[in-house]
Short mmCIF file of C-alpha atoms in Angstrom, two decimals:
data_model
loop_
_atom_site.label_atom_id
_atom_site.label_comp_id
_atom_site.label_asym_id
_atom_site.label_seq_id
_atom_site.Cartn_x
_atom_site.Cartn_y
_atom_site.Cartn_z
CA MET A 1464 138.05 -20.35 129.19
CA ALA A 1465 138.94 -23.80 129.06
CA VAL A 1466 140.06 -24.42 132.62
CA LEU A 1467 136.91 -22.86 134.04
CA ALA A 1468 134.93 -25.18 131.31
CA ALA A 1469 136.48 -27.97 132.89
CA ALA A 1470 136.10 -26.98 136.47
CA GLN A 1471 132.57 -26.69 135.93
CA LEU A 1472 132.08 -30.07 134.34
CA LEU A 1473 134.05 -31.66 137.17
CA ASP A 1474 131.58 -29.90 139.74
CA GLU A 1475 128.61 -31.10 138.02
CA LEU A 1476 130.07 -34.71 138.23
CA MET A 1477 131.80 -34.99 141.56
CA GLY A 1478 129.95 -31.89 143.45
CA ARG A 1479 131.23 -28.50 144.44
CA HIS A 1480 133.16 -29.98 147.45
CA ARG A 1481 134.93 -32.62 145.13
CA ASN A 1482 138.67 -31.10 146.73
CA THR A 1483 138.00 -30.84 150.39
CA ASN A 1484 139.52 -33.62 152.94
CA PRO A 1485 137.20 -36.41 154.20
CA ASN A 1486 137.82 -34.86 157.71
CA GLU A 1487 137.25 -31.30 156.86
CA LYS A 1488 133.52 -29.71 157.80
CA ILE A 1489 131.62 -28.64 154.49
CA LYS A 1490 130.22 -25.22 154.45
CA LYS A 1491 126.73 -25.24 153.36
CA PRO A 1492 126.24 -22.60 150.47
CA ASN A 1493 124.30 -19.50 151.19
CA TRP A 1494 122.64 -17.08 148.42
CA GLU A 1495 123.80 -13.94 150.49
CA ASP A 1496 127.48 -14.93 150.14
CA PRO A 1497 128.89 -11.98 147.66
CA GLU A 1498 130.93 -14.46 145.70
CA TYR A 1499 127.76 -15.91 143.81
CA CYS A 1500 126.07 -13.92 140.73
CA LYS A 1501 123.15 -11.97 141.92
CA TYR A 1502 121.89 -11.44 138.51
CA TYR A 1503 122.14 -15.32 137.85
CA MET A 1504 120.06 -15.87 141.09
CA VAL A 1505 117.37 -13.67 140.24
CA LYS A 1506 116.78 -14.35 136.22
CA PHE A 1507 119.61 -15.28 134.12
CA CYS A 1508 123.40 -13.28 134.04
CA PRO A 1509 123.25 -10.85 131.27
CA HIS A 1510 127.19 -11.77 130.58
CA ASP A 1511 126.17 -15.29 129.27
CA LEU A 1512 123.64 -13.56 126.82
CA PHE A 1513 126.14 -12.04 124.06
CA VAL A 1514 129.29 -14.40 123.97
CA ASN A 1515 131.48 -13.72 120.69
CA THR A 1516 129.53 -10.79 119.75
CA ARG A 1517 129.78 -7.01 119.53
CA ALA A 1518 127.87 -6.59 122.61
CA ASP A 1519 129.74 -8.88 124.55
CA LEU A 1520 130.12 -8.09 128.31
CA GLY A 1521 133.03 -10.52 128.66
CA ALA A 1522 133.13 -13.49 131.30
CA CYS A 1523 131.10 -13.15 134.64
CA PRO A 1524 133.44 -12.63 137.64
CA LYS A 1525 131.14 -14.36 140.02
CA VAL A 1526 129.94 -17.71 140.63
CA HIS A 1527 126.80 -19.36 138.82
CA ASP A 1528 125.11 -21.96 140.94
CA ASP A 1529 121.80 -23.86 140.21
CA GLU A 1530 121.75 -25.16 143.76
CA VAL A 1531 122.32 -21.70 145.33
CA LYS A 1532 119.47 -20.47 142.64
CA ASP A 1533 117.18 -22.62 144.11
CA LEU A 1534 117.80 -21.39 147.54
CA PHE A 1535 117.15 -18.08 146.53
CA ASP A 1536 113.72 -18.80 145.30
CA LYS A 1537 112.82 -20.70 147.92
CA ALA A 1538 114.01 -17.91 150.57
CA ASP A 1539 110.76 -15.63 151.99
CA SER A 1540 110.92 -11.95 151.01
CA SER A 1541 113.06 -9.99 152.00
CA TYR A 1542 114.60 -6.30 151.93
CA LYS A 1543 118.11 -8.20 150.48
CA LYS A 1544 116.18 -10.26 148.22
CA ALA A 1545 114.39 -7.04 146.83
CA GLN A 1546 117.64 -5.43 146.58
CA TYR A 1547 118.85 -7.74 144.10
CA VAL A 1548 115.89 -7.86 142.21
CA GLU A 1549 116.36 -4.22 142.21
CA GLU A 1550 119.92 -4.16 140.93
CA PHE A 1551 118.79 -6.78 138.33
CA LEU A 1552 115.88 -4.48 136.83
CA ARG A 1553 118.52 -1.58 137.12
CA PHE A 1554 121.13 -3.64 134.80
CA CYS A 1555 118.67 -4.40 132.72
CA ARG A 1556 117.41 -1.05 131.99
CA HIS A 1557 120.40 0.53 131.51
CA MET A 1558 121.41 -1.96 128.56
CA ILE A 1559 118.19 -1.30 127.07
CA ASN A 1560 118.53 2.25 127.14
CA ASP A 1561 122.11 1.66 125.49
CA VAL A 1562 120.50 -0.29 122.38
CA GLU A 1563 117.71 2.45 122.37
CA ARG A 1564 120.06 5.08 121.75
CA LYS A 1565 121.85 2.77 119.06
CA ILE A 1566 118.51 2.54 117.14
CA GLN A 1567 117.70 6.07 117.43
CA LYS A 1568 121.11 6.79 115.71
CA GLY A 1569 120.70 4.08 113.14
CA LYS A 1570 117.23 5.60 112.11
CA GLN A 1571 119.08 9.53 111.86
CA ARG A 1572 121.63 7.75 109.58
CA LEU A 1573 119.30 6.21 107.46
CA GLU A 1574 117.38 9.43 107.34
CA LEU A 1575 120.42 11.44 106.34
CA MET A 1576 121.14 8.66 103.64
CA ASN A 1577 117.96 9.01 102.45
CA SER A 1578 117.42 12.58 102.32
CA ARG A 1579 117.45 14.43 98.73
CA PRO A 1580 117.92 17.67 97.54
CA GLU A 1581 115.01 20.31 97.52
CA GLY A 1582 113.19 20.80 94.25
CA PRO A 1583 112.23 18.57 91.29
CA PRO A 1584 114.98 17.57 88.59
CA MET A 1585 115.30 19.56 85.42
CA THR A 1586 114.56 18.67 82.05
CA GLN A 1587 117.06 18.90 79.10
CA ALA A 1588 115.05 21.43 77.79
CA GLN A 1589 115.12 23.46 80.72
CA THR A 1590 118.68 23.22 81.34
CA GLU A 1591 119.75 24.17 77.81
CA LYS A 1592 117.38 27.35 78.14
CA ASN A 1593 118.81 27.85 81.64
CA GLN A 1594 122.45 27.54 80.01
CA GLU A 1595 121.35 29.92 77.30
CA GLN A 1596 120.09 32.55 79.88
CA VAL A 1597 123.61 32.08 81.57
CA THR A 1598 125.36 32.90 78.54
CA LEU A 1599 123.53 35.91 77.71
CA LEU A 1600 124.02 37.38 81.19
CA SER A 1601 127.59 37.10 80.81
CA GLU A 1602 127.76 39.03 77.76
CA LYS A 1603 125.67 41.83 79.37
CA ILE A 1604 128.00 41.73 82.37
CA THR A 1605 131.04 42.05 80.34
CA ALA A 1606 129.55 44.72 78.13
CA LEU A 1607 128.36 46.86 81.43
CA VAL A 1608 132.02 46.74 82.94
CA ARG A 1609 133.46 47.95 79.77
CA GLU A 1610 131.30 50.69 79.59
CA ALA A 1611 131.81 51.46 83.57
CA GLU A 1612 135.23 51.38 82.95
CA GLU A 1613 134.79 53.81 79.66
CA ALA A 1614 132.52 55.86 81.89
CA GLY A 1615 135.19 56.13 84.87
CA THR A 1616 138.04 57.19 82.33
CA CYS A 1617 135.88 60.19 81.08
CA GLY A 1618 135.26 61.11 84.58
CA ASN A 1619 131.12 60.26 84.78
CA VAL A 1620 131.83 59.01 88.30
CA GLU A 1621 127.92 58.70 89.18
CA GLN A 1622 127.33 56.86 85.43
CA ALA A 1623 130.26 54.03 86.44
CA GLN A 1624 128.40 53.56 89.92
CA GLY A 1625 125.09 52.94 87.94
CA LEU A 1626 126.54 50.66 85.65
CA MET A 1627 128.36 48.62 88.40
CA LYS A 1628 125.12 48.16 90.63
CA LEU A 1629 123.33 47.17 87.60
CA CYS A 1630 126.17 44.62 86.82
CA ASP A 1631 125.98 43.45 90.33
CA ARG A 1632 122.26 42.33 90.21
CA LEU A 1633 122.99 40.75 86.89
CA LYS A 1634 125.97 38.34 88.56
CA GLU A 1635 123.31 37.60 91.45
CA GLU A 1636 120.36 36.51 89.06
CA LYS A 1637 123.28 34.47 87.13
CA ASP A 1638 124.82 32.87 90.24
CA GLN A 1639 121.01 31.91 90.99
CA LEU A 1640 120.73 30.34 87.84
CA LEU A 1641 123.82 28.33 88.35
CA LYS A 1642 122.64 27.06 91.71
CA GLN A 1643 119.16 26.14 90.46
CA GLN A 1644 121.21 24.21 87.68
CA GLU A 1645 123.74 22.45 90.16
CA ASN A 1646 120.71 21.52 92.38
CA SER A 1647 118.83 19.70 89.81
CA HIS A 1648 122.43 18.00 88.70
CA TRP A 1649 122.56 16.57 92.39
CA SER A 1650 118.94 15.74 92.58
CA MET A 1651 118.96 13.51 89.34
CA THR A 1652 122.40 11.84 90.83
CA ALA A 1653 120.62 11.23 94.22
CA GLU A 1654 117.57 9.53 92.69
CA LEU A 1655 119.76 7.08 90.67
CA ALA A 1656 121.77 6.34 93.55
CA ALA A 1657 118.74 5.63 95.63
CA ALA A 1658 117.41 3.60 92.79
CA GLN A 1659 120.52 1.23 92.30
CA GLU A 1660 120.94 1.10 96.17
CA LYS A 1661 118.91 -1.09 98.66
CA GLN A 1662 116.86 -0.01 101.19
CA MET A 1663 117.68 -0.50 105.05
CA GLU A 1664 115.77 -0.53 108.11
CA VAL A 1665 116.85 -0.68 112.05
CA CYS A 1666 115.76 -3.64 113.98
CA PRO A 1667 113.77 -2.51 116.66
CA VAL A 1668 114.98 -5.08 119.00
CA CYS A 1669 118.71 -5.07 118.65
CA GLY A 1670 119.26 -2.02 116.52
CA ALA A 1671 121.23 -4.08 113.64
CA PHE A 1672 120.76 -2.67 109.99
CA LEU A 1673 118.37 -4.85 107.78
CA ILE A 1674 117.76 -5.22 104.22
CA VAL A 1675 114.04 -4.35 103.31
CA GLY A 1676 112.87 -7.76 101.46
CA ASP A 1677 115.83 -9.61 101.96
CA ALA A 1678 115.86 -13.57 101.88
CA GLN A 1679 114.26 -15.16 104.52
CA GLN A 1680 116.93 -17.14 105.35
CA ARG A 1681 119.29 -14.41 106.08
CA ILE A 1682 116.20 -12.82 108.29
CA ASP A 1683 115.90 -16.08 110.33
CA ASP A 1684 119.59 -16.17 110.64
CA HIS A 1685 119.33 -12.54 112.30
CA LEU A 1686 116.20 -13.17 114.63
CA SER A 1687 118.21 -16.70 115.70
CA GLY A 1688 121.36 -14.79 116.54
CA LYS A 1689 122.96 -14.18 120.00
CA GLN A 1690 122.64 -10.60 119.95
CA HIS A 1691 119.10 -10.16 118.63
CA VAL A 1692 117.94 -13.24 121.08
CA GLY A 1693 119.80 -11.80 123.97
CA TYR A 1694 118.51 -8.05 123.69
CA PHE A 1695 114.67 -9.83 123.11
CA LYS A 1696 115.29 -12.12 126.54
CA LEU A 1697 116.53 -8.97 128.22
CA ARG A 1698 113.67 -6.89 127.16
CA GLN A 1699 111.06 -9.54 127.74
CA ALA A 1700 112.73 -10.34 131.51
CA TYR A 1701 112.26 -6.52 131.99
CA GLU A 1702 109.26 -6.25 131.23
CA GLU A 1703 107.50 -9.42 132.96
CA MET A 1704 109.55 -8.32 136.11
CA THR A 1705 108.33 -4.59 136.03
CA ALA A 1706 104.91 -5.86 135.43
CA ALA A 1707 104.99 -8.44 138.12
CA ARG A 1708 106.29 -5.73 140.68
CA GLU A 1709 103.47 -3.24 139.73
CA LYS A 1710 100.60 -6.19 140.41
CA GLU A 1711 102.29 -7.17 143.51
CA GLN A 1712 102.20 -3.42 144.76
CA GLN A 1713 98.89 -3.14 143.70
CA GLU A 1714 97.93 -6.17 145.97
CA LYS A 1715 99.63 -4.65 148.62
CA GLU A 1716 97.90 -1.48 148.63
CA LYS A 1717 94.25 -3.41 148.31
CA ARG A 1718 95.48 -5.62 151.22
CA ARG A 1719 96.20 -2.59 153.27
CA ARG A 1720 92.88 -0.67 152.38
CA GLU A 1721 90.86 -4.04 153.51
CA GLU A 1722 92.45 -4.14 156.55
CA ARG A 1723 92.13 -0.34 157.39
CA GLU A 1724 88.21 -0.88 156.63
CA ARG A 1725 88.53 -3.76 159.04
CA GLU A 1726 90.00 -1.81 161.66
CA ARG A 1727 87.47 1.02 161.19
CA SER A 1728 84.60 -1.98 161.39
CA VAL A 1729 86.19 -3.49 164.32
CA ARG A 1730 86.76 -0.25 166.43
CA GLY A 1731 82.48 -0.13 166.44
CA GLY A 1732 82.27 2.02 163.57
CA GLY A 1733 79.14 2.12 161.78
CA LEU A 1734 78.36 5.25 159.84
CA GLY A 1735 79.02 7.41 162.58
CA SER A 1736 82.38 6.03 163.35
CA ASP A 1737 83.17 6.16 159.42
CA ARG A 1738 82.12 9.75 159.78
CA ARG A 1739 84.01 10.33 162.60
CA ASP A 1740 87.12 8.80 160.93
CA ARG A 1741 86.38 11.00 157.73
CA GLU A 1742 86.33 14.09 159.81
CA ARG A 1743 89.51 12.94 161.87
CA MET A 1744 91.12 12.34 158.38
CA GLU A 1745 90.22 15.66 157.15
CA ARG A 1746 91.13 17.58 160.44
CA ASP A 1747 94.50 15.88 160.07
CA ARG A 1748 95.09 16.31 156.30
CA GLU A 1749 94.27 20.16 157.26
CA ARG A 1750 96.41 20.25 159.98
CA ASP A 1751 99.45 18.60 157.50
CA ARG A 1752 98.41 21.13 154.74
CA ASP A 1753 98.80 24.04 157.64
CA LYS A 1754 102.11 22.30 158.80
CA ASP A 1755 103.20 22.55 155.03
CA LYS A 1756 102.48 25.57 154.50
CA ASP A 1757 104.08 26.93 157.87
CA LYS A 1758 107.09 25.17 156.23
CA ASP A 1759 107.11 26.79 152.60
CA LYS A 1760 106.81 30.13 154.46
CA ASP A 1761 109.82 29.46 156.57
CA ASN A 1762 111.76 28.04 153.78
CA LYS A 1763 110.79 31.25 151.73
CA GLU A 1764 111.83 33.57 154.60
CA ARG A 1765 115.06 31.63 154.64
CA GLU A 1766 115.84 31.70 151.20
CA ARG A 1767 114.62 35.52 150.72
CA ASP A 1768 117.27 36.16 153.60
CA ARG A 1769 119.69 34.11 152.19
CA HIS A 1770 119.48 35.94 148.66
CA ARG A 1771 119.71 39.24 150.78
CA SER A 1772 122.55 38.12 152.64
CA SER A 1773 124.21 37.02 149.38
CA ARG A 1774 123.31 40.47 147.51
CA GLU A 1775 124.61 42.27 150.29
CA LYS A 1776 127.96 40.20 150.65
CA GLU A 1777 128.51 40.80 146.86
CA LYS A 1778 127.72 44.51 147.25
CA ASN A 1779 130.43 44.73 150.27
CA ASN A 1780 132.83 42.58 147.97
CA ARG A 1781 132.24 45.23 144.94
CA HIS A 1782 133.26 47.99 147.32
CA GLU A 1783 136.09 46.42 148.78
CA GLU A 1784 137.11 45.40 145.23
CA ARG A 1785 136.64 48.79 144.25
CA ASP A 1786 138.58 50.16 146.96
CA ARG A 1787 141.12 47.87 146.62
CA GLU A 1788 141.15 49.08 142.92
CA LYS A 1789 141.58 52.29 144.22
CA GLU A 1790 144.42 51.85 146.16
CA ARG A 1791 146.33 50.05 143.67
CA ASP A 1792 145.67 53.08 141.31
CA LYS A 1793 147.16 55.13 144.12
CA GLU A 1794 149.86 52.92 144.74
CA ARG A 1795 150.81 52.76 140.87
CA GLU A 1796 150.21 56.92 140.89
CA ARG A 1797 153.04 56.91 143.73
CA ASP A 1798 155.38 54.34 142.16
CA LYS A 1799 155.15 56.71 138.99
CA ASP A 1800 155.84 59.76 140.88
CA ARG A 1801 158.94 58.20 142.69
CA GLU A 1802 160.06 57.11 139.06
CA ARG A 1803 159.53 61.01 137.87
CA GLU A 1804 161.36 62.29 140.62
CA LYS A 1805 164.42 59.52 140.30
CA ASP A 1806 164.32 60.33 136.67
CA ARG A 1807 164.68 64.12 137.61
CA ASP A 1808 167.37 63.37 139.92
CA ARG A 1809 169.13 61.42 137.36
CA GLU A 1810 168.75 64.38 135.15
CA LYS A 1811 170.06 66.37 137.62
CA ASP A 1812 173.14 64.65 138.20
CA ARG A 1813 173.68 64.43 134.55
CA GLU A 1814 173.31 68.18 134.35
CA ARG A 1815 175.97 68.64 137.43
CA GLU A 1816 178.68 66.12 135.80
CA LYS A 1817 178.32 67.93 132.40
CA ASP A 1818 179.02 71.11 134.29
CA ARG A 1819 181.69 69.56 136.09
CA ASP A 1820 183.11 68.70 132.92
CA ARG A 1821 183.01 72.05 131.68
CA GLU A 1822 184.72 73.75 134.76
CA ARG A 1823 187.35 71.13 134.19
CA GLU A 1824 187.88 71.99 130.55
CA LYS A 1825 187.93 75.62 131.40
CA ASP A 1826 190.67 74.93 133.71
CA ARG A 1827 192.43 73.23 131.46
CA GLU A 1828 192.29 75.85 128.74
CA ARG A 1829 193.50 78.25 131.40
CA ASP A 1830 196.17 76.06 132.00
CA ARG A 1831 197.30 75.84 128.61
CA ASP A 1832 196.99 79.90 128.33
CA ARG A 1833 199.36 80.17 131.23
CA ASP A 1834 201.98 78.00 129.84
CA LYS A 1835 201.68 79.76 126.42
CA GLU A 1836 201.93 83.11 128.34
CA ARG A 1837 205.09 81.69 130.20
CA ASP A 1838 206.29 80.30 127.19
CA ARG A 1839 206.02 84.10 125.25
CA ASP A 1840 207.45 85.67 128.37
CA ARG A 1841 210.61 83.34 128.13
CA LYS A 1842 210.84 83.91 124.44
CA HIS A 1843 210.44 87.61 124.93
CA ARG A 1844 213.07 87.72 127.51
CA ARG A 1845 215.53 85.74 125.60
CA ASP A 1846 214.85 88.42 122.80
CA ARG A 1847 215.70 91.33 125.35
CA ARG A 1848 218.94 90.38 126.45
CA SER A 1849 222.22 92.14 125.19
CA PRO A 1850 224.44 90.67 122.46
CA HIS A 1851 227.15 91.23 125.64
CA GLU A 1852 225.22 89.14 128.00
CA ARG A 1853 224.88 86.44 125.29
CA SER A 1854 228.79 86.33 124.50
CA ARG A 1855 229.43 86.26 128.68
CA ARG A 1856 227.22 83.25 128.99
CA ARG A 1857 229.11 81.38 125.97
CA SER A 1858 232.13 81.92 127.34
CA ARG A 1859 230.97 80.81 130.54
CA ASP A 1860 229.54 77.57 128.94
CA ARG A 1861 232.70 77.25 127.61
CA ARG A 1862 234.61 77.09 130.45
#
């Protein structure tokens, strides 16, 4: 910031081309160059209004040059010049809309702060009476609950239900009394707080909060502050330029009408020519209306065809979606059938495996039985041999 300030000071003292060589050609300033600030050329730059405030927009990235501003003011009206003015008004309107929203929010906040509970506060006698009623209701509720428990113990269900309903009504009445007492307490507290605190208001220009009946010095400080002065300047410039534009448009329209009337009179008009011109204009209007009607009809027909085609597409899409869903369902059923078939095959395989195991077990049992039978036969044969054969075998064994 200090470097920019020093550069601006040197430009004012020595000129903008202080660093150029003597033999170098100096370029003349042109307000159409993009390096110059459009807002500054039209009226003023909003970046310079709120320096070191909450609404600070920062430093302007463009160049502010008084000579270029004079060239802009002296230039003839053109489309680009009107575009610069339009951009300035749009920027001002945007900032004014932002501060208007801020003012509206501030007013809503004050309304919430100043809102009070409904109903007037209760007096001391009313509070004591309310407390006595609450105590009596509490005692009645306790007695009814006890009677309902005794009736339920004795088996009188209907009597117990009736007593509990009456107990619920008394509880509701007790809650209403307590709520009324609580609202009265909050109302008194709010009135005391409102009496103690200061009344506030929102500044209709910049949206800042002000104290009603504050000291004149503080009010003057606020009115001369950068933020208030900046928004006031913005509003004033926007209103003046908008009024000037409207006045200029009215004058252009007036000149257009005068030229049109002059051309009619020059064409040899008189009353007859005026009548013919009016009739021609009426015919042109009728023709334009018929064209507009035909266009509207064509547009409506196109819209109907579009809606009809969109409905048909939606219907076809629905049918296709249903068909796809049916195909998916069928595919799921086929998958389920395949799974069931696989489960059956697995079960059959398990049964076959079990049958094979049983056959193997039976074969083992038969083998065991055969072995036992062989052992029995051997033993029987051994037992049946004569003593002579046994002695011969022993003697053979000895040899």
